[in-house]
Coordinates of C-alpha atoms in Angstrom, one line a residue:
M1134 CA 0.0 0.0 0.0
I1135 CA 2.8 2.4 0.8
S1136 CA 4.3 2.0 -2.6
V1137 CA 1.0 2.8 -4.3
I1138 CA 0.6 5.9 -2.0
F1139 CA 4.1 7.0 -2.9
S1140 CA 3.4 6.4 -6.6
E1141 CA 0.2 8.5 -6.5
F1142 CA 2.1 11.4 -4.8
I1143 CA 4.8 11.2 -7.5
I1144 CA 2.2 11.3 -10.3
Y1145 CA 0.6 14.5 -8.8
L1146 CA 4.1 16.0 -8.5
C1147 CA 5.2 15.1 -12.1
V1148 CA 2.0 16.4 -13.7
S1149 CA 2.3 19.6 -11.8
I1150 CA 5.9 20.1 -12.8
L1151 CA 5.0 19.6 -16.5
M1152 CA 2.0 21.8 -16.5
G1153 CA 3.7 24.6 -14.5
T1154 CA 6.7 24.6 -16.7
F1155 CA 4.8 24.8 -20.0
I1156 CA 2.5 27.5 -18.7
L1157 CA 5.4 29.7 -17.5
T1158 CA 7.3 29.1 -20.7
F1159 CA 4.3 30.3 -22.6
V1160 CA 4.1 33.5 -20.5
P1161 CA 6.2 36.5 -21.9
N1162 CA 9.4 37.1 -20.1
N1163 CA 8.3 40.6 -18.7
Y1164 CA 5.4 38.9 -16.9
R1165 CA 7.4 36.5 -14.9
P1166 CA 10.8 36.0 -13.2
F1167 CA 13.6 34.4 -15.1
I1168 CA 12.9 30.7 -14.9
Y1169 CA 15.1 27.8 -16.1
V1170 CA 14.0 24.1 -16.0
K1171 CA 16.4 21.6 -17.5
K1172 CA 15.1 19.2 -20.1
G1173 CA 16.2 16.3 -17.9
I1174 CA 13.7 17.3 -15.2
L1175 CA 10.9 17.4 -17.7
I1176 CA 12.0 14.0 -19.1
L1177 CA 12.1 12.4 -15.7
A1178 CA 8.7 13.9 -14.8
T1179 CA 7.2 12.5 -18.1
V1180 CA 8.7 9.0 -17.7
G1181 CA 7.8 9.1 -14.0
I1182 CA 4.1 9.4 -14.9
A1183 CA 4.2 6.2 -17.1
L1184 CA 6.2 4.2 -14.5
F1185 CA 4.4 5.2 -11.3
S1186 CA 0.9 5.0 -12.9
F1187 CA 1.7 1.3 -13.5
M1188 CA 1.9 0.6 -9.8
P1189 CA -1.8 0.0 -9.2
I1190 CA -1.8 -2.2 -12.3
L1191 CA 1.1 -4.2 -10.9
R1192 CA -0.8 -4.7 -7.7
L1193 CA -3.8 -6.1 -9.6
I1194 CA -1.6 -8.4 -11.6
I1195 CA 0.0 -9.7 -8.4
N1196 CA -3.5 -10.4 -7.0
L1197 CA -4.6 -12.3 -10.1
Q1198 CA -1.4 -14.2 -10.8
G1199 CA -2.1 -16.8 -8.1
R1200 CA -5.2 -17.9 -9.9
I1201 CA -4.5 -17.3 -13.6
G1202 CA -0.7 -16.9 -13.8
W1203 CA 1.5 -13.9 -14.7
Q1204 CA 1.0 -13.8 -18.4
K1205 CA -2.8 -14.2 -18.3
G1206 CA -3.0 -11.7 -15.4
F1207 CA -1.0 -9.1 -17.4
Q1208 CA -3.2 -9.5 -20.5
T1209 CA -6.4 -9.4 -18.5
V1210 CA -5.6 -6.3 -16.6
L1211 CA -4.2 -4.4 -19.6
L1212 CA -6.8 -5.4 -22.1
T1213 CA -10.1 -5.7 -20.1
F1214 CA -9.8 -3.4 -17.1
D1215 CA -10.3 0.4 -17.6
I1216 CA -7.2 1.1 -15.5
G1217 CA -5.1 -1.1 -17.9
K1218 CA -6.6 0.5 -21.1
A1219 CA -6.0 4.0 -19.6
W1220 CA -2.4 3.1 -18.9
I1221 CA -1.8 2.0 -22.5
F1222 CA -3.1 5.4 -23.7
T1223 CA -1.0 7.1 -21.0
V1224 CA 2.2 5.4 -22.3
F1225 CA 1.3 6.5 -25.9
V1226 CA 0.8 10.2 -24.8
V1227 CA 4.1 9.9 -22.8
F1228 CA 6.0 9.0 -25.9
L1229 CA 4.5 11.9 -27.8
L1230 CA 5.4 14.3 -24.9
L1231 CA 8.9 13.0 -24.8
F1232 CA 9.3 13.6 -28.5
F1233 CA 8.0 17.1 -28.1
I1234 CA 10.4 17.9 -25.2
L1235 CA 13.4 16.4 -27.0
R1236 CA 12.7 18.0 -30.3
F1237 CA 10.8 21.2 -29.8
Y1238 CA 11.0 22.4 -26.2
H1239 CA 13.2 25.3 -25.3
S1240 CA 13.0 27.1 -22.0
D1241 CA 13.6 30.5 -23.6
Q1242 CA 11.1 30.0 -26.5
S1243 CA 7.3 29.9 -26.1
N1244 CA 6.4 29.1 -29.7
Y1245 CA 5.4 25.5 -29.0
S1246 CA 4.6 25.6 -25.3
W1247 CA 0.9 25.3 -25.9
I1248 CA 1.5 21.8 -27.4
G1249 CA 3.2 20.8 -24.1
C1250 CA 0.1 22.1 -22.1
L1251 CA -2.2 20.2 -24.4
L1252 CA -0.3 16.9 -24.2
T1253 CA -0.2 17.3 -20.4
L1254 CA -3.9 17.9 -20.3
V1255 CA -4.4 14.7 -22.3
L1256 CA -2.2 12.9 -19.8
I1257 CA -4.5 14.2 -17.0
L1258 CA -7.5 12.9 -19.1
T1259 CA -6.0 9.4 -19.3
L1260 CA -5.2 9.4 -15.5
S1261 CA -8.7 10.6 -14.8
W1262 CA -10.1 7.7 -16.8
S1263 CA -8.5 5.3 -14.4
S1264 CA -9.6 7.2 -11.3
H1265 CA -12.0 5.9 -8.6
A1266 CA -14.5 8.6 -9.4
S1267 CA -14.6 7.5 -13.1
S1268 CA -15.1 3.9 -12.1
L1269 CA -18.1 4.9 -9.9
E1270 CA -19.8 7.6 -12.0
Q1271 CA -18.3 7.0 -15.5
E1272 CA -18.7 10.2 -17.5
K1273 CA -19.6 12.5 -14.5
G1274 CA -16.7 11.1 -12.5
L1275 CA -14.3 11.4 -15.4
I1276 CA -15.2 15.0 -16.1
T1277 CA -15.2 16.0 -12.4
H1278 CA -11.9 14.4 -11.8
L1279 CA -10.5 16.0 -14.9
V1280 CA -11.6 19.5 -13.9
H1281 CA -10.2 18.9 -10.3
F1282 CA -6.9 17.5 -11.4
T1283 CA -6.4 20.2 -14.1
A1284 CA -7.2 23.1 -11.8
V1285 CA -4.8 21.7 -9.1
S1286 CA -2.0 21.1 -11.6
I1287 CA -2.3 24.6 -13.1
W1288 CA -2.4 26.3 -9.7
I1289 CA 0.2 24.2 -7.8
G1290 CA 2.3 23.5 -10.8
T1291 CA 2.8 27.2 -11.6
L1292 CA 3.5 27.8 -7.9
L1293 CA 6.1 25.0 -7.7
I1294 CA 8.0 26.1 -10.8
V1295 CA 8.1 29.8 -10.0
S1296 CA 9.1 29.0 -6.4
W1297 CA 11.9 26.5 -7.0
F1298 CA 13.2 27.3 -10.5
S1299 CA 13.2 31.1 -10.5
K1300 CA 16.7 32.6 -10.8
N1301 CA 15.6 35.9 -9.5
Y1302 CA 12.4 37.6 -8.3
G1303 CA 12.3 40.3 -11.0
N1304 CA 8.9 41.1 -12.5
W1305 CA 7.2 39.5 -9.5
L1306 CA 4.5 42.1 -9.4
M1307 CA 3.7 41.5 -13.1
F1308 CA 3.7 37.8 -12.3
L1309 CA 1.1 38.3 -9.5
R1310 CA -1.0 40.4 -11.7
W1311 CA -2.0 37.4 -13.9
F1312 CA -1.3 34.5 -11.5
T1313 CA -3.5 35.8 -8.7
P1314 CA -6.8 35.7 -10.7
L1315 CA -5.7 32.5 -12.3
A1316 CA -5.1 30.9 -8.9
V1317 CA -8.5 32.2 -7.6
G1318 CA -10.2 30.6 -10.6
C1319 CA -8.4 27.3 -10.0
I1320 CA -9.2 27.4 -6.3
L1321 CA -12.9 27.9 -7.0
S1322 CA -12.8 25.1 -9.6
T1323 CA -11.0 22.9 -7.1
V1324 CA -13.5 23.5 -4.3
V1325 CA -16.6 22.9 -6.4
S1326 CA -15.2 19.8 -8.2
G1327 CA -13.8 18.6 -4.9
I1328 CA -17.3 18.7 -3.2
I1329 CA -18.7 16.8 -6.2
L1330 CA -16.0 14.2 -6.0
M1331 CA -16.5 13.9 -2.2
S1332 CA -20.2 13.2 -2.9
F1333 CA -19.2 10.1 -4.9
F1334 CA -17.6 8.5 -1.8
V1335 CA -19.3 10.1 1.2
D1336 CA -23.0 10.7 1.8
L1337 CA -23.0 14.5 2.4
S1338 CA -26.2 14.3 4.5
H1339 CA -24.2 12.0 6.9
Y1340 CA -20.8 13.7 6.5
L1341 CA -20.0 13.4 10.3
Y1342 CA -20.1 9.6 10.0
A1343 CA -17.2 9.8 7.5
W1344 CA -15.0 10.9 10.4
T1345 CA -15.4 7.5 12.1
V1346 CA -13.2 5.8 9.5
N1347 CA -9.6 6.4 8.2
Y1348 CA -10.9 7.7 4.8
G1349 CA -12.9 10.4 6.6
N1350 CA -10.0 11.3 8.9
F1351 CA -7.7 11.8 5.9
L1352 CA -10.4 13.8 4.2
L1353 CA -10.8 16.1 7.2
I1354 CA -7.1 16.6 7.6
K1355 CA -6.8 17.4 3.9
Q1356 CA -9.6 20.0 4.2
L1357 CA -7.9 21.6 7.2
M1358 CA -4.6 21.7 5.3
I1359 CA -6.3 23.5 2.4
I1360 CA -7.4 26.2 4.9
S1361 CA -3.8 26.7 5.9
L1362 CA -2.8 26.7 2.2
L1363 CA -5.4 29.5 1.5
A1364 CA -3.7 31.5 4.3
Y1365 CA -0.4 31.3 2.4
A1366 CA -2.3 32.1 -0.9
A1367 CA -3.6 35.3 0.9
V1368 CA -0.1 36.2 2.0
N1369 CA 1.5 35.6 -1.4
G1370 CA -1.3 37.2 -3.4
I1371 CA -2.2 40.2 -1.3
F1372 CA 0.4 41.1 1.4
I1373 CA 3.5 40.4 -0.7
R1374 CA 2.1 42.5 -3.5
H1375 CA 1.8 45.4 -1.0
N1376 CA 5.4 44.8 0.3
L1377 CA 6.8 44.7 -3.2
K1378 CA 5.2 48.1 -4.0
K1379 CA 7.0 49.6 -1.0
D1380 CA 10.3 47.7 -1.2
K1381 CA 11.5 46.4 -4.6
N1382 CA 14.3 44.4 -2.8
F1383 CA 11.8 42.3 -0.9
N1384 CA 12.3 38.6 -1.7
P1385 CA 8.9 36.8 -2.0
I1386 CA 10.4 33.4 -3.0
P1387 CA 10.7 31.9 0.6
W1388 CA 6.9 32.4 1.1
S1389 CA 5.9 30.9 -2.2
R1390 CA 8.2 28.0 -1.4
V1391 CA 6.5 27.4 1.9
E1392 CA 3.1 27.5 0.1
S1393 CA 4.3 24.9 -2.3
I1394 CA 5.6 22.6 0.5
V1395 CA 2.1 22.7 2.1
A1396 CA 0.6 21.9 -1.3
L1397 CA 2.9 18.8 -1.5
L1398 CA 1.7 17.8 2.0
I1399 CA -1.8 17.9 0.6
F1400 CA -0.7 15.8 -2.4
S1401 CA 0.6 13.1 0.1
I1402 CA -2.7 13.1 2.1
T1403 CA -4.7 12.8 -1.2
A1404 CA -2.6 9.9 -2.2
A1405 CA -3.2 8.2 1.2
M1406 CA -6.9 8.8 0.9
G1407 CA -7.0 6.9 -2.4
Q1408 CA -5.9 3.7 -0.6
Q1409 CA -8.6 3.9 2.1
S1410 CA -12.2 2.5 2.0
P1411 CA -14.8 5.3 1.9
P1412 CA -17.7 4.8 4.4
G1413 CA -20.5 4.9 1.9
G1414 CA -24.0 6.1 2.7
N1415 CA -25.3 3.4 5.0
T1416 CA -24.7 4.6 8.6
S1417 CA -25.9 1.3 10.1
E1418 CA -23.2 -0.7 8.2
V1419 CA -20.3 -2.0 10.2
Y1420 CA -16.9 -0.4 9.4
D1421 CA -13.5 -0.6 10.8
L1422 CA -13.4 2.5 13.0
S1423 CA -10.4 4.8 12.9
I1424 CA -8.0 4.4 15.9
L1425 CA -8.0 8.2 16.3
F1426 CA -11.8 8.4 16.3
E1427 CA -12.0 5.6 19.0
L1428 CA -9.4 7.5 21.0
L1429 CA -11.0 10.9 20.9
Y1430 CA -14.8 10.1 20.8
Q1431 CA -16.4 10.8 24.1
G1432 CA -19.3 8.4 23.9
E1433 CA -19.9 4.8 22.8
Y1434 CA -20.2 4.5 19.1
Y1435 CA -22.1 1.7 17.4
P1436 CA -23.4 1.4 13.8
G1437 CA -26.4 3.6 13.3
A1438 CA -25.6 5.8 16.3
D1439 CA -26.8 9.4 15.9
L1440 CA -23.6 11.5 15.7
Q1441 CA -23.9 15.3 16.3
F1442 CA -21.5 18.2 16.3
S1443 CA -21.6 20.2 19.6
L1444 CA -18.9 22.4 20.9
N1445 CA -17.8 22.0 24.5
T1446 CA -15.2 23.6 26.7
T1447 CA -12.3 21.4 25.5
S1448 CA -13.2 21.7 21.8
S1449 CA -13.8 25.5 22.1
L1450 CA -10.4 26.0 23.7
L1451 CA -8.7 23.9 21.0
L1452 CA -10.6 25.8 18.3
I1453 CA -9.3 29.1 19.7
I1454 CA -5.8 27.7 19.8
A1455 CA -6.1 26.6 16.2
C1456 CA -7.2 30.1 15.1
L1457 CA -4.2 31.6 17.0
F1458 CA -1.8 29.3 15.1
L1459 CA -3.4 30.4 11.8
A1460 CA -3.2 34.0 12.8
M1461 CA 0.5 33.5 13.7
I1462 CA 1.2 32.7 10.1
F1463 CA 0.2 36.3 9.1
Y1464 CA 2.0 37.7 12.2
T1465 CA 5.2 35.9 11.2
F1466 CA 5.0 37.6 7.8
Y1467 CA 4.3 41.0 9.5
K1468 CA 7.3 40.6 11.8
K1469 CA 9.5 39.5 8.8
Q1470 CA 10.5 36.2 10.4
S1471 CA 11.6 33.1 8.6
A1472 CA 8.8 31.7 6.4
M1473 CA 9.9 28.1 7.1
I1474 CA 8.8 28.5 10.7
T1475 CA 5.2 28.7 9.5
I1476 CA 5.3 25.1 8.3
L1477 CA 5.2 24.1 12.0
L1478 CA 2.4 26.6 12.6
S1479 CA 0.4 25.1 9.8
I1480 CA 0.9 21.6 11.2
L1481 CA -0.1 22.8 14.7
F1482 CA -3.2 24.5 13.2
V1483 CA -4.3 21.3 11.5
F1484 CA -3.6 19.2 14.6
S1485 CA -5.4 21.4 17.1
S1486 CA -8.4 21.9 14.6
Y1487 CA -8.6 18.2 14.1
L1488 CA -8.7 17.6 17.9
A1489 CA -11.3 20.4 18.3
I1490 CA -13.6 18.8 15.7
L1491 CA -13.2 15.2 16.9
T1492 CA -13.8 16.1 20.6
S1493 CA -17.0 18.0 19.5
L1494 CA -18.7 14.8 18.3
V1495 CA -21.4 13.5 20.7

């Protein structure tokens, strides 16, 4: 399971690197800092998508080989399962993208960057075809996952590349002028599509019951991490713009790097969620309860129990502490302290918020 979680994380990272690189190459030089991404990194990211998207297929083949053998299992998964067919198309697109990178891509030329964006989008389509949402809801699941994955890869991919591959922070105000509305649009698309995706796996009318199992716990942690990510987005999109107007020597890169690190943490949580069993819509069905839920829940839970959310003294104090940790992210920026310190603040915010919510269940 760990290998599959790791592979999912790497796929998110590779797609984001490709999308972010091609978008920024397409943007005129005077609207972004000077950015240089070696072809080798793009080649590794492209090949990585093909290799790591094969991991779930390999697990299926291993499960089948005991009954039908390796060769038959390999043929069955690749030729009859949607995940296998999608992987074949993924490999085909990977070869096209590799040819484009080797033959046409130049970091200082934007003539053909739109082709790279298009091929990366097709890769996202093939990966969405093999997603859990697509297997449950077919066309609706495919389209929703495609929108979600595309919005995330544009937003986080651009952020990753500009944070870690910028050689300077010149033209940063011009960069924010177009990236901020783009990021807002991507955030809105991510939230809407994320809610729709969540409805495929969790009965929204019984959302509290999702917190009783591991899938729901990861989902809650991810949502709390997104709140902290939005705090960084506010710093980078609003407050840094104000500082740059007053001080042209202000370096915004450390803060954008911290935002990208938090985004990578969310990628890892999303990958872990994909390997957990969602609770479904039947609240009377017996599920394996989360260890954390059993530890923090104040009452005695049984299938069909009526869970409610009610703040008490403990949860209220924890919620106040969580808000203070979130506020300290902005205070750290105001006091011009190291941006890396705020990673710990984000983790403490998520931890205290999670405790506040779980101890509020009665």
